[in-house]
mmCIF file with all atom_site columns, C-alpha atoms in Angstrom:
data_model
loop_
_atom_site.group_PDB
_atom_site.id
_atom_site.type_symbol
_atom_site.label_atom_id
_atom_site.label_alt_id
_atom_site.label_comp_id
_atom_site.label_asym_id
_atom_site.label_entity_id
_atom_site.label_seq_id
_atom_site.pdbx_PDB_ins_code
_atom_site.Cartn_x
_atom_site.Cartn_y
_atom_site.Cartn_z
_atom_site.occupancy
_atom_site.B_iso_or_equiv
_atom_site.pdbx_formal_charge
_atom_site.auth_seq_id
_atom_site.auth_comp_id
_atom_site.auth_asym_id
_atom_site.auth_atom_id
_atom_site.pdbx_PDB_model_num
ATOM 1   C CA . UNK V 1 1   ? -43.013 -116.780 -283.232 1.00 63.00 ? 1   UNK V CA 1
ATOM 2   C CA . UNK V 1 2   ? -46.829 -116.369 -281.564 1.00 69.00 ? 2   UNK V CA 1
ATOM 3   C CA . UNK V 1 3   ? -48.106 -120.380 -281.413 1.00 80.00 ? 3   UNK V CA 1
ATOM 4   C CA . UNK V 1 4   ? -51.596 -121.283 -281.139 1.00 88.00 ? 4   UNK V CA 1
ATOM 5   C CA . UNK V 1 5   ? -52.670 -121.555 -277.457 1.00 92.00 ? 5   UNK V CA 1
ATOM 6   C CA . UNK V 1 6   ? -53.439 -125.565 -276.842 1.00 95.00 ? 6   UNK V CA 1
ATOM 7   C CA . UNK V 1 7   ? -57.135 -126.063 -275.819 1.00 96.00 ? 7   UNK V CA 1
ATOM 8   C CA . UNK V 1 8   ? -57.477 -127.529 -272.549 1.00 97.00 ? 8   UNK V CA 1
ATOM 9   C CA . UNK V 1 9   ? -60.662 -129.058 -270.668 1.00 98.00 ? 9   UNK V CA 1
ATOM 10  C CA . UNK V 1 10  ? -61.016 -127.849 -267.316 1.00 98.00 ? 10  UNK V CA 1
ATOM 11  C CA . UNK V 1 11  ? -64.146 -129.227 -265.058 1.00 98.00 ? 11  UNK V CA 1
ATOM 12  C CA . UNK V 1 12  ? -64.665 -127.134 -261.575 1.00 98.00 ? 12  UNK V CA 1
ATOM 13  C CA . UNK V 1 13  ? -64.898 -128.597 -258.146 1.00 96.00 ? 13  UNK V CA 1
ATOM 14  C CA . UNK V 1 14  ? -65.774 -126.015 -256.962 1.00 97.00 ? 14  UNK V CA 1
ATOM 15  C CA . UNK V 1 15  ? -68.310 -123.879 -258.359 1.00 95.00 ? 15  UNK V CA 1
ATOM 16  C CA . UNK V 1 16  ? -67.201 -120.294 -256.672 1.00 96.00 ? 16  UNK V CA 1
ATOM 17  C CA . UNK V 1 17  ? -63.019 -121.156 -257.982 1.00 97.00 ? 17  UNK V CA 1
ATOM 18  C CA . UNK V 1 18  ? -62.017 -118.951 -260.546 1.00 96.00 ? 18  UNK V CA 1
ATOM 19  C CA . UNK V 1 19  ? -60.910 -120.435 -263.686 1.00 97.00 ? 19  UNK V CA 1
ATOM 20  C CA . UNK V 1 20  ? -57.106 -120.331 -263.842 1.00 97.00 ? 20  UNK V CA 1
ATOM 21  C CA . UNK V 1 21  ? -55.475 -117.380 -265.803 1.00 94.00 ? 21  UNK V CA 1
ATOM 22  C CA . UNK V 1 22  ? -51.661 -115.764 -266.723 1.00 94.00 ? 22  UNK V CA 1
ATOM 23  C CA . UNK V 1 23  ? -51.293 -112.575 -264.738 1.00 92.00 ? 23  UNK V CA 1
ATOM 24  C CA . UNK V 1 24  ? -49.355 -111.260 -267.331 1.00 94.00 ? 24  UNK V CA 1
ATOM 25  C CA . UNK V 1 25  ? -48.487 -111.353 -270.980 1.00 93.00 ? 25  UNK V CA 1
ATOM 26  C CA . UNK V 1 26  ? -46.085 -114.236 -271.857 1.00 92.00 ? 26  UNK V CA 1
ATOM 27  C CA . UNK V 1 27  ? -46.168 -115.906 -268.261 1.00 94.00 ? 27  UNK V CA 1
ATOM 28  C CA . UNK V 1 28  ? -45.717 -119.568 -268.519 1.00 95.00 ? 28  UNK V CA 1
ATOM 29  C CA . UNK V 1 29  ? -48.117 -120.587 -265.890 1.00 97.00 ? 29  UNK V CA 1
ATOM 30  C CA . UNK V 1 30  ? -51.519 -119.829 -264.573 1.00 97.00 ? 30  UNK V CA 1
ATOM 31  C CA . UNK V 1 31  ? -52.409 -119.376 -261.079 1.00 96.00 ? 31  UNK V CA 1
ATOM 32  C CA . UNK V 1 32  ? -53.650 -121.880 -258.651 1.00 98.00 ? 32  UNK V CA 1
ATOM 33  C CA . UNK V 1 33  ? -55.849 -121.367 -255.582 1.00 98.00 ? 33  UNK V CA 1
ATOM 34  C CA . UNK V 1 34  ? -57.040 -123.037 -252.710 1.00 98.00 ? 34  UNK V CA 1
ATOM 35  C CA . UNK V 1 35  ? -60.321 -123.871 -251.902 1.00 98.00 ? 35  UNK V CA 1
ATOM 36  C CA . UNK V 1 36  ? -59.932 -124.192 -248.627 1.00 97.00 ? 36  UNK V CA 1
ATOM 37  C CA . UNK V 1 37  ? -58.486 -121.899 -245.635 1.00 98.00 ? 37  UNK V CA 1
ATOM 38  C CA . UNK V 1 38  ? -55.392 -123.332 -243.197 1.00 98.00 ? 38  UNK V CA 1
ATOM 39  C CA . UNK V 1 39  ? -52.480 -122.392 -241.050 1.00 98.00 ? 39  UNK V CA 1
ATOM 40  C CA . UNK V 1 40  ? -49.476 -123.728 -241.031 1.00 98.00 ? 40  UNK V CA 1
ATOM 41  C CA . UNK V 1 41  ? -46.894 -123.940 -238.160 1.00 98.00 ? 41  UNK V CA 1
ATOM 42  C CA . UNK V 1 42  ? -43.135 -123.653 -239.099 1.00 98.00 ? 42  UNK V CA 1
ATOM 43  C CA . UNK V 1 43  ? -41.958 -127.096 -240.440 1.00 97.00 ? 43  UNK V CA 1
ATOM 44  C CA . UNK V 1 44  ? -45.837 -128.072 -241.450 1.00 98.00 ? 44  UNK V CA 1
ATOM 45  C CA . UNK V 1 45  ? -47.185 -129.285 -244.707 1.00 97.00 ? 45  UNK V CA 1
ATOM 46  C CA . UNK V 1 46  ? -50.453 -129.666 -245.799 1.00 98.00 ? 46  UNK V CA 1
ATOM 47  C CA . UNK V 1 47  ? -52.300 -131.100 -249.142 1.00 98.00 ? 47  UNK V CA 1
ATOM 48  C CA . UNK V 1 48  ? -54.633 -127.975 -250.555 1.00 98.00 ? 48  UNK V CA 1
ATOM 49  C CA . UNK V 1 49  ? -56.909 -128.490 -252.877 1.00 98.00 ? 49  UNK V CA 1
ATOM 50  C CA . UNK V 1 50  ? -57.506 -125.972 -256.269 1.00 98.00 ? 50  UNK V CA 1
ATOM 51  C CA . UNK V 1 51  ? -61.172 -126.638 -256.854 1.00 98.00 ? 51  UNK V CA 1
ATOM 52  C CA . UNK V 1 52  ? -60.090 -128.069 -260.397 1.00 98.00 ? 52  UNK V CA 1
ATOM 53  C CA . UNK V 1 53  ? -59.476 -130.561 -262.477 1.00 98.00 ? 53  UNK V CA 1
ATOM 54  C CA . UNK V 1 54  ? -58.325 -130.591 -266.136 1.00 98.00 ? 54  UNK V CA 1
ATOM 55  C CA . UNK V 1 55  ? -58.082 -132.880 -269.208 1.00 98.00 ? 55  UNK V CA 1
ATOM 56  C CA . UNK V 1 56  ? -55.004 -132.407 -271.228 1.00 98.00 ? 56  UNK V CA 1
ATOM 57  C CA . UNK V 1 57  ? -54.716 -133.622 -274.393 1.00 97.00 ? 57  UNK V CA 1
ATOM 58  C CA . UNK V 1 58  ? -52.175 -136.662 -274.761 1.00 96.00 ? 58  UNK V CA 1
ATOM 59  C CA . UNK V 1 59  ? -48.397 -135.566 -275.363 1.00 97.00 ? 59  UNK V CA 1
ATOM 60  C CA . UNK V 1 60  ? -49.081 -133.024 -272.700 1.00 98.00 ? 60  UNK V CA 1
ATOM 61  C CA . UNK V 1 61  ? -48.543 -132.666 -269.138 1.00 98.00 ? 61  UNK V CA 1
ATOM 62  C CA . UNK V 1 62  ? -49.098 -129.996 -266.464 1.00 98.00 ? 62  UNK V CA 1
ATOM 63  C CA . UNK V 1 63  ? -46.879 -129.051 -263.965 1.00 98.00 ? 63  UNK V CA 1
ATOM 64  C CA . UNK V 1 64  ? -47.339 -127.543 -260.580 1.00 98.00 ? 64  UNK V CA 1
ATOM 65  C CA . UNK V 1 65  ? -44.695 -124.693 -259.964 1.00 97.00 ? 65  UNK V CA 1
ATOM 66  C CA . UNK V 1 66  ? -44.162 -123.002 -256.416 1.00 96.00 ? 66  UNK V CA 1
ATOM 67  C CA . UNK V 1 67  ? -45.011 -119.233 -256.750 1.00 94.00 ? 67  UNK V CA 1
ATOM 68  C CA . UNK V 1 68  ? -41.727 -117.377 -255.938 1.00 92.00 ? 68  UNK V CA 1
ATOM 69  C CA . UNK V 1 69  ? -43.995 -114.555 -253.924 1.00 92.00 ? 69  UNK V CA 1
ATOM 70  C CA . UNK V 1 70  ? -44.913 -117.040 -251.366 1.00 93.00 ? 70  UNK V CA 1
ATOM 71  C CA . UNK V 1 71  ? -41.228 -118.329 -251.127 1.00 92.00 ? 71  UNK V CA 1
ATOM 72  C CA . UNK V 1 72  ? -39.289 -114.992 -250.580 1.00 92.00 ? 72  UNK V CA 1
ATOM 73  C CA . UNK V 1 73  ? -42.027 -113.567 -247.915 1.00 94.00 ? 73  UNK V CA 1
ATOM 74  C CA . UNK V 1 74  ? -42.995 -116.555 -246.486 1.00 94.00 ? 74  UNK V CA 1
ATOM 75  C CA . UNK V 1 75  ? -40.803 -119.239 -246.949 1.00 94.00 ? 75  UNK V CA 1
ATOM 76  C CA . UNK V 1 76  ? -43.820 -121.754 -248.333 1.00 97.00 ? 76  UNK V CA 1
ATOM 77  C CA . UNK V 1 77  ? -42.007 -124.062 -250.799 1.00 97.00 ? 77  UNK V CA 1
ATOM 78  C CA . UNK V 1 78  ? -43.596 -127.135 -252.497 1.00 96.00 ? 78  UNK V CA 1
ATOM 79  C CA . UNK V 1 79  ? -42.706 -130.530 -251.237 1.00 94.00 ? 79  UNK V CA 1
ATOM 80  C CA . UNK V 1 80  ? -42.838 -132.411 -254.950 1.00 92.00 ? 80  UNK V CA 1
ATOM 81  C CA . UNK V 1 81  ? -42.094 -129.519 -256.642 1.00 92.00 ? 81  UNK V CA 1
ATOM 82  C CA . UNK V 1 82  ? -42.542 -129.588 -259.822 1.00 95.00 ? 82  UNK V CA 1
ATOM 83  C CA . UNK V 1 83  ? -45.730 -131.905 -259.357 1.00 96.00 ? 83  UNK V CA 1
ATOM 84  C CA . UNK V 1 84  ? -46.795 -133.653 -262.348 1.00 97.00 ? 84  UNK V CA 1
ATOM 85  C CA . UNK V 1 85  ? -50.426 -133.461 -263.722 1.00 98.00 ? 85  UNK V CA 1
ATOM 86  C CA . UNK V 1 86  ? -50.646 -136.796 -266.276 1.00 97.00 ? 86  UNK V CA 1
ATOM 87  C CA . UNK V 1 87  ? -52.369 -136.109 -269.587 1.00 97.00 ? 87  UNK V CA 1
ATOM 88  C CA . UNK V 1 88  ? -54.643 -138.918 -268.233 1.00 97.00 ? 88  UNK V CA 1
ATOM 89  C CA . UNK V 1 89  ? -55.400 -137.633 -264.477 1.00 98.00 ? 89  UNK V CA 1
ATOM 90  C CA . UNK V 1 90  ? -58.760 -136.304 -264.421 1.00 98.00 ? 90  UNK V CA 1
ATOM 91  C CA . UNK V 1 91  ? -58.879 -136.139 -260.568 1.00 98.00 ? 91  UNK V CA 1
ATOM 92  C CA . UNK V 1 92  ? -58.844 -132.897 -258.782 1.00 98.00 ? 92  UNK V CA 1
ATOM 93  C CA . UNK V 1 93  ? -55.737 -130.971 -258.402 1.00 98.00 ? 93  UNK V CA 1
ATOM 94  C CA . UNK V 1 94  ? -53.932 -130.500 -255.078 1.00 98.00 ? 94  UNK V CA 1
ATOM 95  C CA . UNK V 1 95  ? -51.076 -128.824 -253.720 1.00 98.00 ? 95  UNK V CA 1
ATOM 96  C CA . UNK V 1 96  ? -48.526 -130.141 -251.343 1.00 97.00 ? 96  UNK V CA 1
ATOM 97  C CA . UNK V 1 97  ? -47.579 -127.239 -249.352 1.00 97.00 ? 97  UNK V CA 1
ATOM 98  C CA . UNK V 1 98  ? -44.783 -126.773 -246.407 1.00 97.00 ? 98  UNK V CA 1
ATOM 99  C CA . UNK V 1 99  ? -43.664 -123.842 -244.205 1.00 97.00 ? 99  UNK V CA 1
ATOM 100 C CA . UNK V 1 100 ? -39.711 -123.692 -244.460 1.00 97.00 ? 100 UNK V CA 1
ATOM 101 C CA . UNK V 1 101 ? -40.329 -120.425 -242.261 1.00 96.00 ? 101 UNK V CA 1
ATOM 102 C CA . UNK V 1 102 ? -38.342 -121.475 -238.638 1.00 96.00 ? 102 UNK V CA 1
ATOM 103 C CA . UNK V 1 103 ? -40.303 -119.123 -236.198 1.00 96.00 ? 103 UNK V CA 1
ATOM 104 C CA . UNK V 1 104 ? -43.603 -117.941 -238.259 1.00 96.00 ? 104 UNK V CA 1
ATOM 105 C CA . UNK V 1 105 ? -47.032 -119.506 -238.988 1.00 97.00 ? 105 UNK V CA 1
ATOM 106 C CA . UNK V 1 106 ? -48.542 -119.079 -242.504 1.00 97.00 ? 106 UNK V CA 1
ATOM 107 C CA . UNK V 1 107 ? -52.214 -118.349 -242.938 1.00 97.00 ? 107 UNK V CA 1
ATOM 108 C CA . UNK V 1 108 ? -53.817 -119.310 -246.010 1.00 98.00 ? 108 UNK V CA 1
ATOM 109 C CA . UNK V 1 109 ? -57.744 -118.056 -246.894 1.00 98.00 ? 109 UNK V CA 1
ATOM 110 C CA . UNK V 1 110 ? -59.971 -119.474 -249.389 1.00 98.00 ? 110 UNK V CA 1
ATOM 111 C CA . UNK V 1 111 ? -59.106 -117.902 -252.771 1.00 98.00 ? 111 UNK V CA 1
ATOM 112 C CA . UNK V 1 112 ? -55.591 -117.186 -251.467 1.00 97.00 ? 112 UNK V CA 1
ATOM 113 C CA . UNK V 1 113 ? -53.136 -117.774 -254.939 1.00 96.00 ? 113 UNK V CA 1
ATOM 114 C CA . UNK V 1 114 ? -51.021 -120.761 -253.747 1.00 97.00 ? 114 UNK V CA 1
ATOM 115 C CA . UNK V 1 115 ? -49.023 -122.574 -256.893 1.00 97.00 ? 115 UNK V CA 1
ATOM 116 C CA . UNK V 1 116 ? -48.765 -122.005 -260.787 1.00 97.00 ? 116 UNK V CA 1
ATOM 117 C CA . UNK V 1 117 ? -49.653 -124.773 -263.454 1.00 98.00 ? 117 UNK V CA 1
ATOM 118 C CA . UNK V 1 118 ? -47.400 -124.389 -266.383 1.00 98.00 ? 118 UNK V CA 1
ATOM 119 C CA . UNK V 1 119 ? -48.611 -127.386 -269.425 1.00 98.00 ? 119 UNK V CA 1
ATOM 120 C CA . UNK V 1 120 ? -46.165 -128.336 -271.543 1.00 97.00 ? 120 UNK V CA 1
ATOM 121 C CA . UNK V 1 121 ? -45.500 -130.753 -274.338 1.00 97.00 ? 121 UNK V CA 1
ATOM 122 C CA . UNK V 1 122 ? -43.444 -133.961 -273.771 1.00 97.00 ? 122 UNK V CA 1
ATOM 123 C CA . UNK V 1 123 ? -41.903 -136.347 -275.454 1.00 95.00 ? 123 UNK V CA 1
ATOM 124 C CA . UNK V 1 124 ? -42.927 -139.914 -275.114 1.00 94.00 ? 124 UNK V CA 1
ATOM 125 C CA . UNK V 1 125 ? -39.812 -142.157 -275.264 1.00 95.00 ? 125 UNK V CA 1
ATOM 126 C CA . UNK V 1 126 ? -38.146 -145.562 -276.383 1.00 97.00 ? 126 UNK V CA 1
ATOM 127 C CA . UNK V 1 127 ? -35.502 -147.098 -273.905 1.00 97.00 ? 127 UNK V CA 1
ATOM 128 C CA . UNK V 1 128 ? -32.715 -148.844 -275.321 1.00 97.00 ? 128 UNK V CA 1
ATOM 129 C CA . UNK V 1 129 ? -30.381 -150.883 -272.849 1.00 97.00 ? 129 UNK V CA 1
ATOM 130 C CA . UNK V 1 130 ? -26.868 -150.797 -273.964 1.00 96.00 ? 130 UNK V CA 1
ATOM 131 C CA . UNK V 1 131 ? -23.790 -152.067 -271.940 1.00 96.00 ? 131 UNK V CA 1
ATOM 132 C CA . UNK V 1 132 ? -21.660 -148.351 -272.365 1.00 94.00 ? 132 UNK V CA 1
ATOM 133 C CA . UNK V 1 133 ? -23.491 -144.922 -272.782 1.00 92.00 ? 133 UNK V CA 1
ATOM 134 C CA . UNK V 1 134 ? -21.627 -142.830 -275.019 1.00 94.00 ? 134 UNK V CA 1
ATOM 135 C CA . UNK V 1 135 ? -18.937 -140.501 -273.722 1.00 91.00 ? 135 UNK V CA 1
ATOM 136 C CA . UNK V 1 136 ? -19.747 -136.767 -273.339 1.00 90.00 ? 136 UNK V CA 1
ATOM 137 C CA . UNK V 1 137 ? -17.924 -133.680 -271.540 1.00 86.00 ? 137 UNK V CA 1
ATOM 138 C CA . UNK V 1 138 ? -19.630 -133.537 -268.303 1.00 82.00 ? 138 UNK V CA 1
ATOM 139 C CA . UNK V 1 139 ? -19.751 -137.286 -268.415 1.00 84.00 ? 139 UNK V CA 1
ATOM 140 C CA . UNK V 1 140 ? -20.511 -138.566 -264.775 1.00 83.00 ? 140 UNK V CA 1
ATOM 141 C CA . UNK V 1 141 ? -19.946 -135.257 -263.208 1.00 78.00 ? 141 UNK V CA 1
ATOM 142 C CA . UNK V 1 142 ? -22.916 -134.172 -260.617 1.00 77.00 ? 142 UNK V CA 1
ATOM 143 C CA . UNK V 1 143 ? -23.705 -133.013 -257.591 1.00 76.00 ? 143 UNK V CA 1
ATOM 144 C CA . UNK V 1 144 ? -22.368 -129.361 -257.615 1.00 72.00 ? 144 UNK V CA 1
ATOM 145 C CA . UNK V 1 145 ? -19.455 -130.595 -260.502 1.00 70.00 ? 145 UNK V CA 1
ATOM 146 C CA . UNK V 1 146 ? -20.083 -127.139 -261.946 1.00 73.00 ? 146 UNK V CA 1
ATOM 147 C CA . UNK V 1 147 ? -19.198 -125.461 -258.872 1.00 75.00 ? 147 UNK V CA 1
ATOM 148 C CA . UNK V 1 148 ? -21.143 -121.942 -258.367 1.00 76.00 ? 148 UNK V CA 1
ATOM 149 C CA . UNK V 1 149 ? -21.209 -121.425 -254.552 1.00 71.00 ? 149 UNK V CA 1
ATOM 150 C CA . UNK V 1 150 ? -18.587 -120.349 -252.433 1.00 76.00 ? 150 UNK V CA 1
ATOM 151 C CA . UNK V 1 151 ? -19.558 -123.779 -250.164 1.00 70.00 ? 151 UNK V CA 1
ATOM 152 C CA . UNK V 1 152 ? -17.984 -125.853 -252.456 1.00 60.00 ? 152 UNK V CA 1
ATOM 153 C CA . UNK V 1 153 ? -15.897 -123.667 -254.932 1.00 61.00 ? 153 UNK V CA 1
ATOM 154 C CA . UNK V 1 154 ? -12.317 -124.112 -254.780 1.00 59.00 ? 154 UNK V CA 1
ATOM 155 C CA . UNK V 1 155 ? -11.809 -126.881 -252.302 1.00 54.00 ? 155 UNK V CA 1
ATOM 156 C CA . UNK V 1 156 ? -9.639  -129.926 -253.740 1.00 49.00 ? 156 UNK V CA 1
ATOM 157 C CA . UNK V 1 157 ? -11.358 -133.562 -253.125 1.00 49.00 ? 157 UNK V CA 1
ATOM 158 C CA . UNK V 1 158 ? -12.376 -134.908 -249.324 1.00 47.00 ? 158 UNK V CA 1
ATOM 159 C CA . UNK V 1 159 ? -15.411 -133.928 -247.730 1.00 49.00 ? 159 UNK V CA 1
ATOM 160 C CA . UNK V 1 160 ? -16.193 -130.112 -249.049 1.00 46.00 ? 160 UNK V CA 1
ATOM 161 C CA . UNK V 1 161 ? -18.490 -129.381 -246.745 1.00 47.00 ? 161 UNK V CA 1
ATOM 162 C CA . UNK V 1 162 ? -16.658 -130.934 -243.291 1.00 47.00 ? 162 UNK V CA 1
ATOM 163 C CA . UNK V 1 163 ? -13.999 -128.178 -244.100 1.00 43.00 ? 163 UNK V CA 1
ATOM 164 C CA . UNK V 1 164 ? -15.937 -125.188 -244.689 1.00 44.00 ? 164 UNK V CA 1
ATOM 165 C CA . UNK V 1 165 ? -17.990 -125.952 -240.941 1.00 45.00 ? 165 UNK V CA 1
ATOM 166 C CA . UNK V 1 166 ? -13.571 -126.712 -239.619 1.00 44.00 ? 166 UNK V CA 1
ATOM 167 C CA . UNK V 1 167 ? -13.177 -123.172 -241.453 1.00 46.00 ? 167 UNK V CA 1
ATOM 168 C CA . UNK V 1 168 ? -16.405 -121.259 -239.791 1.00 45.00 ? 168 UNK V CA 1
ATOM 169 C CA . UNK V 1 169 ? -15.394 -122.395 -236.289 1.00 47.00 ? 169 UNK V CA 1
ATOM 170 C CA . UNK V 1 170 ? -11.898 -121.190 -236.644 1.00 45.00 ? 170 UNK V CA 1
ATOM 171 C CA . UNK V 1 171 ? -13.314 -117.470 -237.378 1.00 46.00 ? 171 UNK V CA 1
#
């Protein structure tokens, strides 16, 4: 089912910033830039700015995705990832930025694709305070309760990940 793009009001900052746009057909977000050039040392975050700003309509937000590109070659990872753009925020939008990368700077250049913005509908909601939630199958399991990684898989209760270091320095 093909839906109706939703229009969205987008002011720039910056007059020589592209207008954000999908690479591809049927990807979720567009791309974000910066405006501005920096280097960051391994461990170092920065704010960059995108040169835009945008006016969703209400019952929407946008939401600032790290580009998996920039993660797998150079270990830049977003620190609020995802970062929420309110319907109401008509400031411009920045980026929070690190470099997870233990050895290697990271150069950014003006122009240089940094995030994604994927807008999506959401739900406005009603709390209702009750003294018992209703009972479910996962109930208060968290944390990992699904298992999925060898860290934690298959060892009974205690502190999982004391014995898998005890196991490492026995090899």
């Amino acid at each position: 089912m093909t839906r109706n793009p939703v229009d969205v009001l987008i002011r720039r900052t910056d007059p020589g910033v592209p207008i954000p746009s999908y690479g591809h057909p049927g990807d979720a977000g567009v791309d974000l830039v910066t405006t501005e050039a920096a280097e960051l040392a391994p461990g170092e975050r920065a704010v960059l700015p995108t040169g835009v700003s945008v006016a969703l309509p209400d019952g929407y937000a946008a939401f600032v995705h790290p580009r998996s590109g920039l993660a797998a070659r150079c270990g830049v990872a977003l620190v609020n990832a995802p970062g929420t753009v309110d319907a109401g925020y008509r400031g411009e939008i920045k980026v929070i930025v690190v470099n997870l990368d233990p050895r290697e700077s990271v150069r950014f250049e003006r122009f240089d694709r940094i995030a994604q913005l994927v807008v999506q509908q959401v739900e406005k909601v009603r709390f209702h305070e009750v003294a018992e939630l209703p009972g479910s199958a996962r109930a208060e399991g968290g944390f990992g309760s699904t298992g999925g990684h060898a860290a934690v898989d298959g060892r009974a209760g205690g502190n999982r990940y004391a014995s898998v270091v005890s196991d490492r320095e026995g090899q």
